[in-house]
mmCIF file with all atom_site columns, C-alpha atoms in Angstrom:
data_model
loop_
_atom_site.group_PDB
_atom_site.id
_atom_site.type_symbol
_atom_site.label_atom_id
_atom_site.label_alt_id
_atom_site.label_comp_id
_atom_site.label_asym_id
_atom_site.label_entity_id
_atom_site.label_seq_id
_atom_site.pdbx_PDB_ins_code
_atom_site.Cartn_x
_atom_site.Cartn_y
_atom_site.Cartn_z
_atom_site.occupancy
_atom_site.B_iso_or_equiv
_atom_site.pdbx_formal_charge
_atom_site.auth_seq_id
_atom_site.auth_comp_id
_atom_site.auth_asym_id
_atom_site.auth_atom_id
_atom_site.pdbx_PDB_model_num
ATOM 1  C CA . MET A 1 1  ? -4.751  -38.583 23.816 1.00 0.00 ? 1  MET A CA 1
ATOM 2  C CA . LEU A 1 2  ? -5.928  -42.162 24.185 1.00 0.00 ? 2  LEU A CA 1
ATOM 3  C CA . ASP A 1 3  ? -2.335  -43.326 24.522 1.00 0.00 ? 3  ASP A CA 1
ATOM 4  C CA . LEU A 1 4  ? -1.806  -40.785 27.297 1.00 0.00 ? 4  LEU A CA 1
ATOM 5  C CA . ALA A 1 5  ? -4.822  -42.080 29.173 1.00 0.00 ? 5  ALA A CA 1
ATOM 6  C CA . LEU A 1 6  ? -3.687  -45.670 28.759 1.00 0.00 ? 6  LEU A CA 1
ATOM 7  C CA . SER A 1 7  ? -0.240  -44.709 30.085 1.00 0.00 ? 7  SER A CA 1
ATOM 8  C CA . ARG A 1 8  ? -2.014  -43.407 33.221 1.00 0.00 ? 8  ARG A CA 1
ATOM 9  C CA . HIS A 1 9  ? -1.030  -39.802 32.479 1.00 0.00 ? 9  HIS A CA 1
ATOM 10 C CA . ARG A 1 10 ? -2.176  -37.560 35.387 1.00 0.00 ? 10 ARG A CA 1
ATOM 11 C CA . TRP A 1 11 ? -3.988  -40.434 37.102 1.00 0.00 ? 11 TRP A CA 1
ATOM 12 C CA . GLU A 1 12 ? -2.266  -39.415 40.333 1.00 0.00 ? 12 GLU A CA 1
ATOM 13 C CA . GLU A 1 13 ? -4.670  -36.456 40.398 1.00 0.00 ? 13 GLU A CA 1
ATOM 14 C CA . LEU A 1 14 ? -7.646  -38.782 40.775 1.00 0.00 ? 14 LEU A CA 1
ATOM 15 C CA . THR A 1 15 ? -9.033  -39.389 44.225 1.00 0.00 ? 15 THR A CA 1
ATOM 16 C CA . TYR A 1 16 ? -9.679  -43.049 43.447 1.00 0.00 ? 16 TYR A CA 1
ATOM 17 C CA . GLU A 1 17 ? -8.289  -45.948 41.404 1.00 0.00 ? 17 GLU A CA 1
ATOM 18 C CA . PRO A 1 18 ? -10.461 -46.458 38.286 1.00 0.00 ? 18 PRO A CA 1
ATOM 19 C CA . PRO A 1 19 ? -10.634 -50.269 38.085 1.00 0.00 ? 19 PRO A CA 1
ATOM 20 C CA . ARG A 1 20 ? -12.323 -50.618 34.684 1.00 0.00 ? 20 ARG A CA 1
ATOM 21 C CA . VAL A 1 21 ? -11.081 -47.609 32.750 1.00 0.00 ? 21 VAL A CA 1
ATOM 22 C CA . GLU A 1 22 ? -8.312  -49.423 30.862 1.00 0.00 ? 22 GLU A CA 1
ATOM 23 C CA . GLY A 1 23 ? -10.848 -51.873 29.458 1.00 0.00 ? 23 GLY A CA 1
ATOM 24 C CA . TYR A 1 24 ? -13.167 -49.012 28.505 1.00 0.00 ? 24 TYR A CA 1
ATOM 25 C CA . LEU A 1 25 ? -10.315 -47.199 26.741 1.00 0.00 ? 25 LEU A CA 1
ATOM 26 C CA . ARG A 1 26 ? -9.297  -50.308 24.825 1.00 0.00 ? 26 ARG A CA 1
ATOM 27 C CA . THR A 1 27 ? -12.923 -50.881 23.796 1.00 0.00 ? 27 THR A CA 1
ATOM 28 C CA . TYR A 1 28 ? -13.165 -47.255 22.651 1.00 0.00 ? 28 TYR A CA 1
ATOM 29 C CA . ARG A 1 29 ? -9.951  -47.612 20.634 1.00 0.00 ? 29 ARG A CA 1
ATOM 30 C CA . ALA A 1 30 ? -11.319 -50.726 18.908 1.00 0.00 ? 30 ALA A CA 1
ATOM 31 C CA . MET A 1 31 ? -14.578 -48.897 18.083 1.00 0.00 ? 31 MET A CA 1
ATOM 32 C CA . VAL A 1 32 ? -12.690 -45.966 16.550 1.00 0.00 ? 32 VAL A CA 1
ATOM 33 C CA . GLU A 1 33 ? -10.400 -48.232 14.554 1.00 0.00 ? 33 GLU A CA 1
ATOM 34 C CA . GLU A 1 34 ? -13.353 -50.211 13.182 1.00 0.00 ? 34 GLU A CA 1
ATOM 35 C CA . PHE A 1 35 ? -15.380 -47.110 12.257 1.00 0.00 ? 35 PHE A CA 1
ATOM 36 C CA . ASP A 1 36 ? -15.717 -46.687 8.513  1.00 0.00 ? 36 ASP A CA 1
ATOM 37 C CA . PRO A 1 37 ? -16.988 -43.231 7.514  1.00 0.00 ? 37 PRO A CA 1
ATOM 38 C CA . ALA A 1 38 ? -17.776 -44.531 4.020  1.00 0.00 ? 38 ALA A CA 1
ATOM 39 C CA . THR A 1 39 ? -20.447 -46.873 5.362  1.00 0.00 ? 39 THR A CA 1
ATOM 40 C CA . ALA A 1 40 ? -21.651 -44.798 8.328  1.00 0.00 ? 40 ALA A CA 1
ATOM 41 C CA . ARG A 1 41 ? -25.266 -43.659 8.207  1.00 0.00 ? 41 ARG A CA 1
ATOM 42 C CA . ALA A 1 42 ? -26.897 -40.977 10.275 1.00 0.00 ? 42 ALA A CA 1
ATOM 43 C CA . GLY A 1 43 ? -29.628 -42.091 12.616 1.00 0.00 ? 43 GLY A CA 1
ATOM 44 C CA . THR A 1 44 ? -31.786 -40.479 15.223 1.00 0.00 ? 44 THR A CA 1
ATOM 45 C CA . GLY A 1 45 ? -30.904 -41.130 18.823 1.00 0.00 ? 45 GLY A CA 1
ATOM 46 C CA . VAL A 1 46 ? -27.445 -42.459 17.993 1.00 0.00 ? 46 VAL A CA 1
ATOM 47 C CA . LEU A 1 47 ? -25.379 -39.554 19.298 1.00 0.00 ? 47 LEU A CA 1
ATOM 48 C CA . PRO A 1 48 ? -26.392 -36.519 21.354 1.00 0.00 ? 48 PRO A CA 1
ATOM 49 C CA . GLY A 1 49 ? -27.082 -33.269 19.591 1.00 0.00 ? 49 GLY A CA 1
ATOM 50 C CA . PRO A 1 50 ? -25.267 -30.059 20.506 1.00 0.00 ? 50 PRO A CA 1
ATOM 51 C CA . GLN A 1 51 ? -27.897 -29.080 23.073 1.00 0.00 ? 51 GLN A CA 1
ATOM 52 C CA . GLU A 1 52 ? -27.720 -32.453 24.821 1.00 0.00 ? 52 GLU A CA 1
ATOM 53 C CA . ALA A 1 53 ? -23.926 -32.724 24.756 1.00 0.00 ? 53 ALA A CA 1
ATOM 54 C CA . ALA A 1 54 ? -23.482 -29.892 27.264 1.00 0.00 ? 54 ALA A CA 1
ATOM 55 C CA . VAL A 1 55 ? -25.559 -31.844 29.777 1.00 0.00 ? 55 VAL A CA 1
ATOM 56 C CA . ALA A 1 56 ? -23.079 -34.718 29.588 1.00 0.00 ? 56 ALA A CA 1
ATOM 57 C CA . SER A 1 57 ? -20.042 -32.705 30.656 1.00 0.00 ? 57 SER A CA 1
ATOM 58 C CA . CYS A 1 58 ? -18.893 -31.149 33.905 1.00 0.00 ? 58 CYS A CA 1
ATOM 59 C CA . VAL A 1 59 ? -17.101 -27.843 33.446 1.00 0.00 ? 59 VAL A CA 1
ATOM 60 C CA . ARG A 1 60 ? -15.683 -27.872 36.968 1.00 0.00 ? 60 ARG A CA 1
ATOM 61 C CA . HIS A 1 61 ? -14.036 -31.296 36.724 1.00 0.00 ? 61 HIS A CA 1
ATOM 62 C CA . ARG A 1 62 ? -13.475 -31.374 32.950 1.00 0.00 ? 62 ARG A CA 1
ATOM 63 C CA . VAL A 1 63 ? -15.004 -34.820 32.548 1.00 0.00 ? 63 VAL A CA 1
ATOM 64 C CA . LEU A 1 64 ? -17.644 -36.302 30.289 1.00 0.00 ? 64 LEU A CA 1
ATOM 65 C CA . ASP A 1 65 ? -20.262 -38.707 31.535 1.00 0.00 ? 65 ASP A CA 1
ATOM 66 C CA . VAL A 1 66 ? -21.589 -39.887 28.207 1.00 0.00 ? 66 VAL A CA 1
ATOM 67 C CA . PRO A 1 67 ? -22.189 -43.610 28.954 1.00 0.00 ? 67 PRO A CA 1
ATOM 68 C CA . PHE A 1 68 ? -24.952 -43.115 31.497 1.00 0.00 ? 68 PHE A CA 1
ATOM 69 C CA . TRP A 1 69 ? -26.013 -39.463 31.062 1.00 0.00 ? 69 TRP A CA 1
ATOM 70 C CA . GLN A 1 70 ? -25.937 -38.942 34.800 1.00 0.00 ? 70 GLN A CA 1
ATOM 71 C CA . ALA A 1 71 ? -24.374 -36.231 36.888 1.00 0.00 ? 71 ALA A CA 1
ATOM 72 C CA . CYS A 1 72 ? -20.602 -35.876 37.149 1.00 0.00 ? 72 CYS A CA 1
ATOM 73 C CA . VAL A 1 73 ? -19.102 -38.706 39.195 1.00 0.00 ? 73 VAL A CA 1
ATOM 74 C CA . PHE A 1 74 ? -16.971 -36.234 41.128 1.00 0.00 ? 74 PHE A CA 1
ATOM 75 C CA . CYS A 1 75 ? -19.777 -33.774 41.890 1.00 0.00 ? 75 CYS A CA 1
ATOM 76 C CA . THR A 1 76 ? -22.086 -36.522 43.102 1.00 0.00 ? 76 THR A CA 1
ATOM 77 C CA . ALA A 1 77 ? -19.292 -37.905 45.308 1.00 0.00 ? 77 ALA A CA 1
ATOM 78 C CA . GLY A 1 78 ? -18.799 -34.495 46.904 1.00 0.00 ? 78 GLY A CA 1
ATOM 79 C CA . VAL A 1 79 ? -15.336 -33.983 45.424 1.00 0.00 ? 79 VAL A CA 1
#
């Protein structure tokens, strides 16, 4: 799925040009590649729990807004 996003799959459906998304995707890929489950340790406040995760997604636009935990970028823009 990350490769699809980096190939700009379905980007024509966006109502704007996302100027920084390629950098974000490459950073995310590097984080995933460097993750080592053998050394990972659970911690509080690291990732959202199941109850909080629903707040970070917009059902209407099918997007997550995890980085800032704000409202959907499309809903707040009136899209």
